Protein backbone atom coordinates (compact mmCIF):
# COMPACT_ATOMS: atom_id res chain seq x y z
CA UNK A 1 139.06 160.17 145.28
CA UNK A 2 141.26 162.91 145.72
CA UNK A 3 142.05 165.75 142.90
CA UNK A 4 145.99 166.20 143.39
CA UNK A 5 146.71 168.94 141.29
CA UNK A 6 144.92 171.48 139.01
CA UNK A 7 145.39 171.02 135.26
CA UNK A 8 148.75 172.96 134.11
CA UNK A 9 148.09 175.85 131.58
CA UNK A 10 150.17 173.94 128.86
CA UNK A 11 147.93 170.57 129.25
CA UNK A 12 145.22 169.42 126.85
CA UNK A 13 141.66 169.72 128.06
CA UNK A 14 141.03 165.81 128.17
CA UNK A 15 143.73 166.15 130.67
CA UNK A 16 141.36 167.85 133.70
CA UNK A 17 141.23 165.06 136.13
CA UNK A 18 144.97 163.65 135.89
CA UNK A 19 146.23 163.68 139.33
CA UNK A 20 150.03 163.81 138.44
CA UNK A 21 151.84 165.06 135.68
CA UNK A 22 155.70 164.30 135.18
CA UNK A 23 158.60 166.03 133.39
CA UNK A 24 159.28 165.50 130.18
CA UNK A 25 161.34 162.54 129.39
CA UNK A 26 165.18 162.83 128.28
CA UNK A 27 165.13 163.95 124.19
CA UNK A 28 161.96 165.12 123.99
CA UNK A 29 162.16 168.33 121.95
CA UNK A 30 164.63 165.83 119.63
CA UNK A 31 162.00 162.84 119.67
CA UNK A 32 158.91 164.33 120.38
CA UNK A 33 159.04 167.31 118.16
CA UNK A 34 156.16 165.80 116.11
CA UNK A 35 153.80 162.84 115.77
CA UNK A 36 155.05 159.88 114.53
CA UNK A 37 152.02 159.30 112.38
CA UNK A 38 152.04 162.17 110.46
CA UNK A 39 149.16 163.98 109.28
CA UNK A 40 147.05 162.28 106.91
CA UNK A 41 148.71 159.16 107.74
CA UNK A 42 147.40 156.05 109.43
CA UNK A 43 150.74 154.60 110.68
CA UNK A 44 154.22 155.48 111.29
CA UNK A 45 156.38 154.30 108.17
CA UNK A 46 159.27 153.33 109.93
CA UNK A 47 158.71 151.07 112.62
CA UNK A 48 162.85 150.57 113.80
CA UNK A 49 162.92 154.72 113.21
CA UNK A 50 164.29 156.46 117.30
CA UNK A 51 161.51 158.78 117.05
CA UNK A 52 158.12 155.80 116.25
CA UNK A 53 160.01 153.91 118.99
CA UNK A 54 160.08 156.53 121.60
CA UNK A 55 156.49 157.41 121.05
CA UNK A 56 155.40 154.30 121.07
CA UNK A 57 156.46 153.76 124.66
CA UNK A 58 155.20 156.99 125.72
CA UNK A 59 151.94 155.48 124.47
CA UNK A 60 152.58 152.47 126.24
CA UNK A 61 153.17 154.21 129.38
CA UNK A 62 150.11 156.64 129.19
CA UNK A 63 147.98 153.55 128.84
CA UNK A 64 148.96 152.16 132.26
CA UNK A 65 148.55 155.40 133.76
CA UNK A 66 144.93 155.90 132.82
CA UNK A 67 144.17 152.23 133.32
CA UNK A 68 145.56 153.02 136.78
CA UNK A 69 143.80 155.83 137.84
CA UNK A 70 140.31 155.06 136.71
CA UNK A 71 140.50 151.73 138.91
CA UNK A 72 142.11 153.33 141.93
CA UNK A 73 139.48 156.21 141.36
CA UNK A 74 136.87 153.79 142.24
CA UNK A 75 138.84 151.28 144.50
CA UNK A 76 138.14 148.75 141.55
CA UNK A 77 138.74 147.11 138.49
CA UNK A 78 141.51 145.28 137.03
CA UNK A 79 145.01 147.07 136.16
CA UNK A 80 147.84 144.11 136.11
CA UNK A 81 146.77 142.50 133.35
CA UNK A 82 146.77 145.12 131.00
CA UNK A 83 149.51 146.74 132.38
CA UNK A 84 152.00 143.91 131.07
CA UNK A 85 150.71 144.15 127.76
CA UNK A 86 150.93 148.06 127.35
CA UNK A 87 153.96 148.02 124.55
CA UNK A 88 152.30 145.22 122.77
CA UNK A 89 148.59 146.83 122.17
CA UNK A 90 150.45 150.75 121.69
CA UNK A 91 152.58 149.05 118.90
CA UNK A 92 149.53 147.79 117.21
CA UNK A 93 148.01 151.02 117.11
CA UNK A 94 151.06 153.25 116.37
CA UNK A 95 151.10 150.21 112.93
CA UNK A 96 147.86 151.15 112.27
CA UNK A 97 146.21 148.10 113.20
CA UNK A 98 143.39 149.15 115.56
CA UNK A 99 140.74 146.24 115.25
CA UNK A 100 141.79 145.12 118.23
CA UNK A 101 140.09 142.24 120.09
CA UNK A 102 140.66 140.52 123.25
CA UNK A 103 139.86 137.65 125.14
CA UNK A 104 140.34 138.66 128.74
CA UNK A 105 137.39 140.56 129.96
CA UNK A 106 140.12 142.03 133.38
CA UNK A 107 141.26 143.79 130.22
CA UNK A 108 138.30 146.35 130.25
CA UNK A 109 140.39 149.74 131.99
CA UNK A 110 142.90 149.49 129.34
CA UNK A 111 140.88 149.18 126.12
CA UNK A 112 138.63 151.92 127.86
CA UNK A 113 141.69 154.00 128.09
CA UNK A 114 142.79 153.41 124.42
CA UNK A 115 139.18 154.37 123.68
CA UNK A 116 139.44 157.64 125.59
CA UNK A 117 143.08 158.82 124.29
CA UNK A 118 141.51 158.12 120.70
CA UNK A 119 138.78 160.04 121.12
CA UNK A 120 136.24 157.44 120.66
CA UNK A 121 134.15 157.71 124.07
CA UNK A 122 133.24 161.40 123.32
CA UNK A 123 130.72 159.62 121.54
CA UNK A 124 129.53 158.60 125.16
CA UNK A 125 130.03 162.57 126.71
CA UNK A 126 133.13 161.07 127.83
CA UNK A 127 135.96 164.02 127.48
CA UNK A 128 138.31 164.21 130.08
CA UNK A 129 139.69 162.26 132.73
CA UNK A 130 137.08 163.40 135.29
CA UNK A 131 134.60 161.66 132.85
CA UNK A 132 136.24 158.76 132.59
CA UNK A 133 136.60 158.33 136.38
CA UNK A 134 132.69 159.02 136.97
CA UNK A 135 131.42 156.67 134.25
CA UNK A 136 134.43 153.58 135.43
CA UNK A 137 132.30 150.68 136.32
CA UNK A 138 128.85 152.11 136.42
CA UNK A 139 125.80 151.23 135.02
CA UNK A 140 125.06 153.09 132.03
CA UNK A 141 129.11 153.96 131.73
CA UNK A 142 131.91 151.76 131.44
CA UNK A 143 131.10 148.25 132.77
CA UNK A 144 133.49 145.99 134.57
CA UNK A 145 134.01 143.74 131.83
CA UNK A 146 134.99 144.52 128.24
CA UNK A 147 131.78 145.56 126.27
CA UNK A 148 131.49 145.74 122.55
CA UNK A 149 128.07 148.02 122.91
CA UNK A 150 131.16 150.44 123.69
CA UNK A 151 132.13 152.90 120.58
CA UNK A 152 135.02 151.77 119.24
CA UNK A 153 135.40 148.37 120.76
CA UNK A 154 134.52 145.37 118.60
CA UNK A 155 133.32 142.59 120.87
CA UNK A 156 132.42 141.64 124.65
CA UNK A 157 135.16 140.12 126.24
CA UNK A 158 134.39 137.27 129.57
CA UNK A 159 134.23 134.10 129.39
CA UNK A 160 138.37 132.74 128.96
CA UNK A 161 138.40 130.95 125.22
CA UNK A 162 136.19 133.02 123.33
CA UNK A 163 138.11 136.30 121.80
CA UNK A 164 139.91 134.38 119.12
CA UNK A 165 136.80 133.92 117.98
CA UNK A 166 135.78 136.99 116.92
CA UNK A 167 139.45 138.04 115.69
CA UNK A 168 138.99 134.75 113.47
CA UNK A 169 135.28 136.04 112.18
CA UNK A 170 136.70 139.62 111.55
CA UNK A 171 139.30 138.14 109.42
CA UNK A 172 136.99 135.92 107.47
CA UNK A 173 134.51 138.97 106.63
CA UNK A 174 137.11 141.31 105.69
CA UNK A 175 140.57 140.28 103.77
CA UNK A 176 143.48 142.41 103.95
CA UNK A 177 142.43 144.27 107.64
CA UNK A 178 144.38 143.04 110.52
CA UNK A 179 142.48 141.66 113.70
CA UNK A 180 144.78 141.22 116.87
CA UNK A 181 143.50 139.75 119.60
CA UNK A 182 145.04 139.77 122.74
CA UNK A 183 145.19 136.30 125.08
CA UNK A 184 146.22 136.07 128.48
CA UNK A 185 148.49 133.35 129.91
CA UNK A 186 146.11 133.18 132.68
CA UNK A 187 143.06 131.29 130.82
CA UNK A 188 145.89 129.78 128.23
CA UNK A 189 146.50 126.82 130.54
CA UNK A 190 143.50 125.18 128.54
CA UNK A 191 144.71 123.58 124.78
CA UNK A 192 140.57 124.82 123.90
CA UNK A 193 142.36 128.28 122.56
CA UNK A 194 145.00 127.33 120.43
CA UNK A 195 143.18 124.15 119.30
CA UNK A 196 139.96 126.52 117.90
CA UNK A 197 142.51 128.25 116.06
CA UNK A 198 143.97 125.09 114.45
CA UNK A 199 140.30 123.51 113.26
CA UNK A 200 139.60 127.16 111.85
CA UNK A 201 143.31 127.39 110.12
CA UNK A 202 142.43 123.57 108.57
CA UNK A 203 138.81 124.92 107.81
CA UNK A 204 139.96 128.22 106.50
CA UNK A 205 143.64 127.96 105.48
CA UNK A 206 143.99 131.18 103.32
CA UNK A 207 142.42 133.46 106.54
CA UNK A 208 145.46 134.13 108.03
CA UNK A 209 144.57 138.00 108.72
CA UNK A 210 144.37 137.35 112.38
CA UNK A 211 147.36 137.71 114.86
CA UNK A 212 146.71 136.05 118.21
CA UNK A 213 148.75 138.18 121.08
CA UNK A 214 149.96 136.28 124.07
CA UNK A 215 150.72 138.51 126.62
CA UNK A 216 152.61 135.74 128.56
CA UNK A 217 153.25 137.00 132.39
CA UNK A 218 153.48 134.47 134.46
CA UNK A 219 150.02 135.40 136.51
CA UNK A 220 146.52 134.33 136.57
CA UNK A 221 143.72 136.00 138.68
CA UNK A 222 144.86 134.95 142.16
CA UNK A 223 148.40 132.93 141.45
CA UNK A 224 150.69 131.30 138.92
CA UNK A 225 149.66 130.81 135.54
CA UNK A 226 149.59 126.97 134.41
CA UNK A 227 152.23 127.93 131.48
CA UNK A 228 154.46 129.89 133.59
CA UNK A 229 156.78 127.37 134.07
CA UNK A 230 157.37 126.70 130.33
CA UNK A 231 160.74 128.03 128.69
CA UNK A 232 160.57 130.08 125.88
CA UNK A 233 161.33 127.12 123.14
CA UNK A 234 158.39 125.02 124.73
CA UNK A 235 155.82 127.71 124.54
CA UNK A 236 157.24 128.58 120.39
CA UNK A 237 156.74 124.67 120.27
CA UNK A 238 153.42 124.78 121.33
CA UNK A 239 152.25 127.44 118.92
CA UNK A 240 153.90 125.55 116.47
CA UNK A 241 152.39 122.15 117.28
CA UNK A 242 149.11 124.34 116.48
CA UNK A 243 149.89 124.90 112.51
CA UNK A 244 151.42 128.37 113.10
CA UNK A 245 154.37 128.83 110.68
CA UNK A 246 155.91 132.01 112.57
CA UNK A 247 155.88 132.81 116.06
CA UNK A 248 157.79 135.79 116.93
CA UNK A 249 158.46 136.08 121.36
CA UNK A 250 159.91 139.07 122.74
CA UNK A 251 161.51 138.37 126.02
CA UNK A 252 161.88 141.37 128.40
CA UNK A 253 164.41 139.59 130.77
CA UNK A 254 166.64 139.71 127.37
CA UNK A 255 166.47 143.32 128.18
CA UNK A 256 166.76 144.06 132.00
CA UNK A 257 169.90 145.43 133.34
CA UNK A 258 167.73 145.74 136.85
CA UNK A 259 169.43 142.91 138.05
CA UNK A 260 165.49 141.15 138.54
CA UNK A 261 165.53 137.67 139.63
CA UNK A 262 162.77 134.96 137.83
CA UNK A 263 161.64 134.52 134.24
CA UNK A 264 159.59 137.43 134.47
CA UNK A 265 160.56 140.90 134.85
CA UNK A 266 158.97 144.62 134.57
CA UNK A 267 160.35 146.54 131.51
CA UNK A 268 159.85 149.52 133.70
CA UNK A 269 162.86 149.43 135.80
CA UNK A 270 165.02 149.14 132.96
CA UNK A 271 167.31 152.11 132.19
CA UNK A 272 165.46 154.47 129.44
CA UNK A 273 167.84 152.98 127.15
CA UNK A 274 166.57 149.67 127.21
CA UNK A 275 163.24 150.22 127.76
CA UNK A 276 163.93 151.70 124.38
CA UNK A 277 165.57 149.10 123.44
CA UNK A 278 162.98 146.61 124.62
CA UNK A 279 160.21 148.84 122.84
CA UNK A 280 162.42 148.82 119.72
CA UNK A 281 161.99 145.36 119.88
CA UNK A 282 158.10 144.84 120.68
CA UNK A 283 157.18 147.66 118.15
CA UNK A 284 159.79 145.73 115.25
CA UNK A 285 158.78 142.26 116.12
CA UNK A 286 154.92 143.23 115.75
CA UNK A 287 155.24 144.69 112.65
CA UNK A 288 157.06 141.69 111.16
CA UNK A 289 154.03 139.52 112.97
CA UNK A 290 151.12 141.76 110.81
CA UNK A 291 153.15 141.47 107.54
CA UNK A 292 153.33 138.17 108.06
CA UNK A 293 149.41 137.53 108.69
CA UNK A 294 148.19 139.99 105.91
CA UNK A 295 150.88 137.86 104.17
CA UNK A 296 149.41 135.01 104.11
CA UNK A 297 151.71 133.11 107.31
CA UNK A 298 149.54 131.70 110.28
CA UNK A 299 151.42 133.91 112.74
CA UNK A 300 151.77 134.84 116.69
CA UNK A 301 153.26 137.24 118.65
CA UNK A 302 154.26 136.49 122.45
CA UNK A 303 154.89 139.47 124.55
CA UNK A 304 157.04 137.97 127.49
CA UNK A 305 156.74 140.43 130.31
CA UNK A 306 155.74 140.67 134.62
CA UNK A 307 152.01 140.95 135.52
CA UNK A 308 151.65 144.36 136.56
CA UNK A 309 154.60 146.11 135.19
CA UNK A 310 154.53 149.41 135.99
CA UNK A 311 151.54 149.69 137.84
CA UNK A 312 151.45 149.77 141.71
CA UNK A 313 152.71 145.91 143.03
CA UNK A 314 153.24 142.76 140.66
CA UNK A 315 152.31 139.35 139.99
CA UNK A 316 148.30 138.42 140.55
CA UNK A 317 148.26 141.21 143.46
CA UNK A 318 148.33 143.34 140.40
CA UNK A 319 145.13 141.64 139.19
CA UNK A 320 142.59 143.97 141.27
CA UNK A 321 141.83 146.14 143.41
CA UNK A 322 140.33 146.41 146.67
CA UNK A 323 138.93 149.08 149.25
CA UNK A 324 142.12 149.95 150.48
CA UNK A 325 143.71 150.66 147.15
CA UNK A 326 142.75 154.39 146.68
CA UNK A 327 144.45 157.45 144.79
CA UNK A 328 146.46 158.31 148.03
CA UNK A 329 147.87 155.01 149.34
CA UNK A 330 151.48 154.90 149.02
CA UNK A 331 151.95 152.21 146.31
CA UNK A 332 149.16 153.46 144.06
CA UNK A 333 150.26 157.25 144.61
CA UNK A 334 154.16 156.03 143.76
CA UNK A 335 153.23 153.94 140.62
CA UNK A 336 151.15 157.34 139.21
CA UNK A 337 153.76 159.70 140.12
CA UNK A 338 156.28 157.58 138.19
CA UNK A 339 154.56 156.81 135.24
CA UNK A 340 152.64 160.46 134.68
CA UNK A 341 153.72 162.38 131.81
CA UNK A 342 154.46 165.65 130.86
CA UNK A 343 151.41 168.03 129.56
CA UNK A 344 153.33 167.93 126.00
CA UNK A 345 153.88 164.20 126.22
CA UNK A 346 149.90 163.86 127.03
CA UNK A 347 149.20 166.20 123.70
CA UNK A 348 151.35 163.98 121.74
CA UNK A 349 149.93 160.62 122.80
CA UNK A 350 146.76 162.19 121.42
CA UNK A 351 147.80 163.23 118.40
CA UNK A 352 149.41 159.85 117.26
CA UNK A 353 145.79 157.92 119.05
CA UNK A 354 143.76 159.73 116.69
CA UNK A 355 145.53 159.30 113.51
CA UNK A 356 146.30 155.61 114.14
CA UNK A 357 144.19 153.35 111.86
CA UNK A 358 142.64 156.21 110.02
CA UNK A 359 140.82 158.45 112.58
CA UNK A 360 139.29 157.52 115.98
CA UNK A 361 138.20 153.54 115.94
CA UNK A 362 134.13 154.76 117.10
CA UNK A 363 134.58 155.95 113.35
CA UNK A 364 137.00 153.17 111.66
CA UNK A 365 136.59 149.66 113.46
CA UNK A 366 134.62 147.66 111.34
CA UNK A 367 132.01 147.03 113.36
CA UNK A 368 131.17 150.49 112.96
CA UNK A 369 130.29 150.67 109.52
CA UNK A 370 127.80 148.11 107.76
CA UNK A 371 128.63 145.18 106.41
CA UNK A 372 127.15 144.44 103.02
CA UNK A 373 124.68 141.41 103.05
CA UNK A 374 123.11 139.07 100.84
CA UNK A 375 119.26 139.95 100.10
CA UNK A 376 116.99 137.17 101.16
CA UNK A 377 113.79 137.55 99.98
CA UNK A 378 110.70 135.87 100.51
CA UNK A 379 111.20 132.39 102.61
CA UNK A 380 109.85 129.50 101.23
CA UNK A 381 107.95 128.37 103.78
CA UNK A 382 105.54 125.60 103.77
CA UNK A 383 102.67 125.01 105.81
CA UNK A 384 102.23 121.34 107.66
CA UNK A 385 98.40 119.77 108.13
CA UNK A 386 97.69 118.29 111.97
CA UNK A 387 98.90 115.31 112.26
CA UNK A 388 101.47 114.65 109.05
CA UNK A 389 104.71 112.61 109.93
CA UNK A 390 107.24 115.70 109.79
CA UNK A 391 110.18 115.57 111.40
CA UNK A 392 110.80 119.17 112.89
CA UNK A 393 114.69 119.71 112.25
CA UNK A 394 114.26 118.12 108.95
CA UNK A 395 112.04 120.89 108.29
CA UNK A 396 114.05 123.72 109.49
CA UNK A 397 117.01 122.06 107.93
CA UNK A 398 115.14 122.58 104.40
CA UNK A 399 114.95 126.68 105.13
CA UNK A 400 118.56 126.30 106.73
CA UNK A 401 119.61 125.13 103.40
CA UNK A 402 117.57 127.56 101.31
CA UNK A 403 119.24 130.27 103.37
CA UNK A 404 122.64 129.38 102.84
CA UNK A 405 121.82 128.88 98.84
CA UNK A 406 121.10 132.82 98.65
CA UNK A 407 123.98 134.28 101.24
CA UNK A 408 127.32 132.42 100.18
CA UNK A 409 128.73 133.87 103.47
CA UNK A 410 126.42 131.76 105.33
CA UNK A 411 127.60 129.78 108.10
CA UNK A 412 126.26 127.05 109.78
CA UNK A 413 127.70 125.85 112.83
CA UNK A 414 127.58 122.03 115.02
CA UNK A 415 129.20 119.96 116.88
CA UNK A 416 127.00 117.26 117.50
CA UNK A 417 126.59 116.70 114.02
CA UNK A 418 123.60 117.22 111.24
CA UNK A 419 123.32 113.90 109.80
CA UNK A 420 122.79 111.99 113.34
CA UNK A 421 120.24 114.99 114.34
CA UNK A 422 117.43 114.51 111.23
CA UNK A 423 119.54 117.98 109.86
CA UNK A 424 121.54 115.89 107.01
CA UNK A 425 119.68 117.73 104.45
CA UNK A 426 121.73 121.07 105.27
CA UNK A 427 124.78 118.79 105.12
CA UNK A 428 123.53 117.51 101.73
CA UNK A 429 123.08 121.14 100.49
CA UNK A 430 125.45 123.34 101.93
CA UNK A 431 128.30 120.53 102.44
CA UNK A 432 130.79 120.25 105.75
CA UNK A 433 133.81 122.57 105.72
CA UNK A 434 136.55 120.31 105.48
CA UNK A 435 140.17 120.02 103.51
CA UNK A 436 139.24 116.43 102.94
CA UNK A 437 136.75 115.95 99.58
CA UNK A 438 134.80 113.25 99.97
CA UNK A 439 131.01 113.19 98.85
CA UNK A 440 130.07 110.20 100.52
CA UNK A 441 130.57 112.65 103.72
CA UNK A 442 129.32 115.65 102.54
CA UNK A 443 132.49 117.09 102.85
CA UNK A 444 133.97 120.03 100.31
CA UNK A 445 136.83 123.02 100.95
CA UNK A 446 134.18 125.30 100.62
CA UNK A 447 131.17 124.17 102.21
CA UNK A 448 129.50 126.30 104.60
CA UNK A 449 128.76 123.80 108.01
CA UNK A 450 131.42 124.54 110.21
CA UNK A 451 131.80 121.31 112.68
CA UNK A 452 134.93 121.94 114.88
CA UNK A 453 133.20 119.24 117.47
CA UNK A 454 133.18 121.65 120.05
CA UNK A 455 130.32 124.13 121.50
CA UNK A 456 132.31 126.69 122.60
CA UNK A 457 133.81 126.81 118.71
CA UNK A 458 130.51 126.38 117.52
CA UNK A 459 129.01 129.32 119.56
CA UNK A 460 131.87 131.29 119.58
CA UNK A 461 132.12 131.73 115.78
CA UNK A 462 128.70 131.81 115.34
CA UNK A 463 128.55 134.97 117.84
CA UNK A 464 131.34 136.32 116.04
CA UNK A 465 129.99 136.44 112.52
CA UNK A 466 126.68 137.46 113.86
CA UNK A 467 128.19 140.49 115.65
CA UNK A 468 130.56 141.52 113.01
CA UNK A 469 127.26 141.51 110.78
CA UNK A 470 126.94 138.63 109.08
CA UNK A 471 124.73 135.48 109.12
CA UNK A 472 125.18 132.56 110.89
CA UNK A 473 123.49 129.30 112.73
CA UNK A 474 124.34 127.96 115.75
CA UNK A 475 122.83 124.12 115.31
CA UNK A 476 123.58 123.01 119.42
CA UNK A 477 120.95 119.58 119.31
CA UNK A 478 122.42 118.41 122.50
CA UNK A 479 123.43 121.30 124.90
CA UNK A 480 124.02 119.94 128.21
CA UNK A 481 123.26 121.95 130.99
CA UNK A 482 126.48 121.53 132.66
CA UNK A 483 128.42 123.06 129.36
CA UNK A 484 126.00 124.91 128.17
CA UNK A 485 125.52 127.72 130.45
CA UNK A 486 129.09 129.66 129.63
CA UNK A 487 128.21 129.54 126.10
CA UNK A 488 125.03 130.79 126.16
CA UNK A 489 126.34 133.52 128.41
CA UNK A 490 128.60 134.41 125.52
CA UNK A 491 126.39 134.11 122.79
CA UNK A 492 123.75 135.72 124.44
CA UNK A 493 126.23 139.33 125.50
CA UNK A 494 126.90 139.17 121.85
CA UNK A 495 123.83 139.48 120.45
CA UNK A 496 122.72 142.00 122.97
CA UNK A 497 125.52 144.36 121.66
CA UNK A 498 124.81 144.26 117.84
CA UNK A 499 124.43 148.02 117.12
């Protein structure tokens, strides 16, 4: 790691550490005279207004240059991914809407970085950029993967398949807040994502507060994604097909005047004008895609854009880093040099960070306060003599049931099903979630047994609720050991990180 320059007299003091700073970009005492998010505010007001657009892509940008220097810092880590979805996650933010979740665990340098421009890891002695570089991908710093035990950051992030989960529990436990979650085309090639969000949507059809985020480019870990060949109408389709009523897809090749050949393109070789332009379009598009949630529409947002745009090479050579990929090789020096702002520009980046939302999420994100709970009491638990004929889940089932009685928030999840597994007495009590009435099956709108027929949608909204602070069950009678061990890899990180 090499220190490239000392920190200029106008910069910010988080700012000791940057190895390049830039100019400021064309209309910046115009544009950048102020924070778009005034003071006091938690949003801009104005989301198609020159000056919210323009700060919003600085944003944008100073998230892929942190994300890029912490991972060359250390030789390490995972830049591309992020990278492509920089405009999407800034215009969330710059809305207001910072319960952010995500499914792709490469994600971890950029939702670090959002962390540090907020302010949030200063809860972690975590000030400036030489911070962040010493504590990238260390033990008792910022691990490789997303963590939720992280201040400000909601939920782990690994396994492929499981963030929608906890964007879907979020929304349940809280009405009216916003919970993005990013997806990646890369682990999209399975139908398990958008079909967990259809069972939960038939299970749950007024929680609509969640906006799944495709960032759609192109790129898995080490080639092509499985979708990339889709067109545009195929992959709105497919959403679609899924019981969404609005998906909104912003195309960057609808804004390249690069001349760049292939369905995929990098926004930052565009002109400044249309990477305005393009920004104007992200920034507009999202908002209309959180109205619509809070609203009461099943929505997505697509973000259609190159793995690794504007970072140091694209496509999945973007995905990580190796030993050779330091501060000073020539691709990795050239991307930071191009996308390093100006002291001023760094200042107001901060400013806007802080107010999004309400203040710093390590002191807003819901998983930061406590969640108000149901009181218990005593259990009613009953003692068995040696030797009488009890079945033992019939017995739990009993206290299952007694629980779910006292906490109407109570969920209970299985896919193998209660009734077959001596459990039907929670069934019988607590009734199947289902838009189908039927007594004869236990089944009610508002019942509390959650059977999507699938253990990763059992565990994953289980581990969800749990996290976000509320009860749940996890019933898995028949957990094969071939399955099984992904799940309980999930379940298990989530549970280790309730603060």
């Amino acid at each position: 790691m090499t220190a490239h320059t000392a920190l200029p007299a106008s910069a910010p003091a988080f700012c000791a550490g940057m190895f390049h700073f830039g100019e400021s970009w064309p209309n910046f005492p115009e544009y950048g005279r102020s924070a778009a998010i005034a003071t006091g505010r938690k949003a801009i007001p104005n989301p198609a207004a020159i000056e919210a657009v323009y700060q919003t892509l600085l944003m944008a940008d100073a998230l892929r240059y942190c994300t890029l220097q912490i991972c060359a810092a250390k030789s390490s880590g995972h830049p591309g991914g992020f990278a492509s979805s920089t405009e999407a996650y800034a215009a969330l933010v710059m809305l207001g809407h910072t319960n952010i979740v995500t499914e792709v665990g490469h994600h971890a340098p950029g939702f670090y970085s959002a962390m540090f421009l907020d302010c949030s890891l200063e809860e972690m002695g975590i000030r400036d950029m030489n911070d962040m570089m010493a504590r990238f991908r260390e033990q008792h710093g910022l691990l490789g993967h997303l963590s939720g035990a992280i201040p400000g950051l909601l939920a782990p992030a690994g396994p492929l398949g499981q963030g929608q989960h906890f964007a879907m529990a979020g929304a349940l436990l809280h009405p009216g807040t916003l919970f993005p979650v990013t997806i990646g085309d890369g682990g999209f090639g399975e139908p398990y994502v958008l079909s967990a969000m259809k069972h939960f949507h038939f299970a749950y059809p007024r929680v609509t507060n969640y906006l799944p985020v495709l960032v759609w480019n192109g790129f898995s870990q080490e080639h092509h994604s499985m979708v990339s060949l889709m067109t545009n109408d195929e992959m709105i389709a497919y959403w679609r097909a899924h019981d969404f009523d609005e998906v909104i897809l912003v195309d960057a090749k609808n804004f390249d005047d690069a001349g760049q050949e292939g369905a995929y393109v990098d926004s930052t070789r565009f002109s400044f004008d249309q990477r305005l332009a393009f920004m104007e379009a992200v920034l507009t598009g999202m908002a209309k895609a959180a109205d619509g949630a809070l609203g009461g529409r099943h929505t997505a947002f697509i973000l259609k854009q190159m793995k690794g745009a504007g970072v140091h090479v694209l496509g999945a050579k973007s995905h990580n880093l190796y030993p050779k990929d330091t501060p000073d090789s020539p691709e990795i020096k050239a991307a930071l040099e191009c996308r390093a702002l100006s002291p001023e520009s760094w200042a107001l980046v901060r400013e806007n960070f802080s107010r999004a939302g309400g203040g710093p999420a390590a002191k807003t994100a819901v998983t930061e306060q406590v969640l108000e709970i149901a009181k218990l009491g005593e259990f009613p638990l009953e003692n068995f003599a040696l030797g009488e004929p009890v079945v033992p889940a019939t017995a739990m089932g009993a206290l299952v049931a007694w629980v779910g009685r006292q906490d109407p928030r109570f969920v209970v999840t299985n896919a193998d099903g209660n009734e077959a597994s001596a459990m039907k007495n929670i069934n019988d009590a607590l009734k199947i979630r289902h838009p189908t009435e039927d007594p004869l099956y236990n089944q009610q709108p508002g019942g509390q047994v959650y059977e999507p027929l699938n253990e990763d949608a059992c565990a994953g909204l289980a581990a969800g609720l749990a996290l976000f602070g509320s009860r749940s069950l996890w019933l898995s009678y028949e957990s094969f050991a071939i399955n099984g061990w992904p799940i309980m890899q999930t379940v298990a990180q989530a549970m280790a990180e309730l603060r």
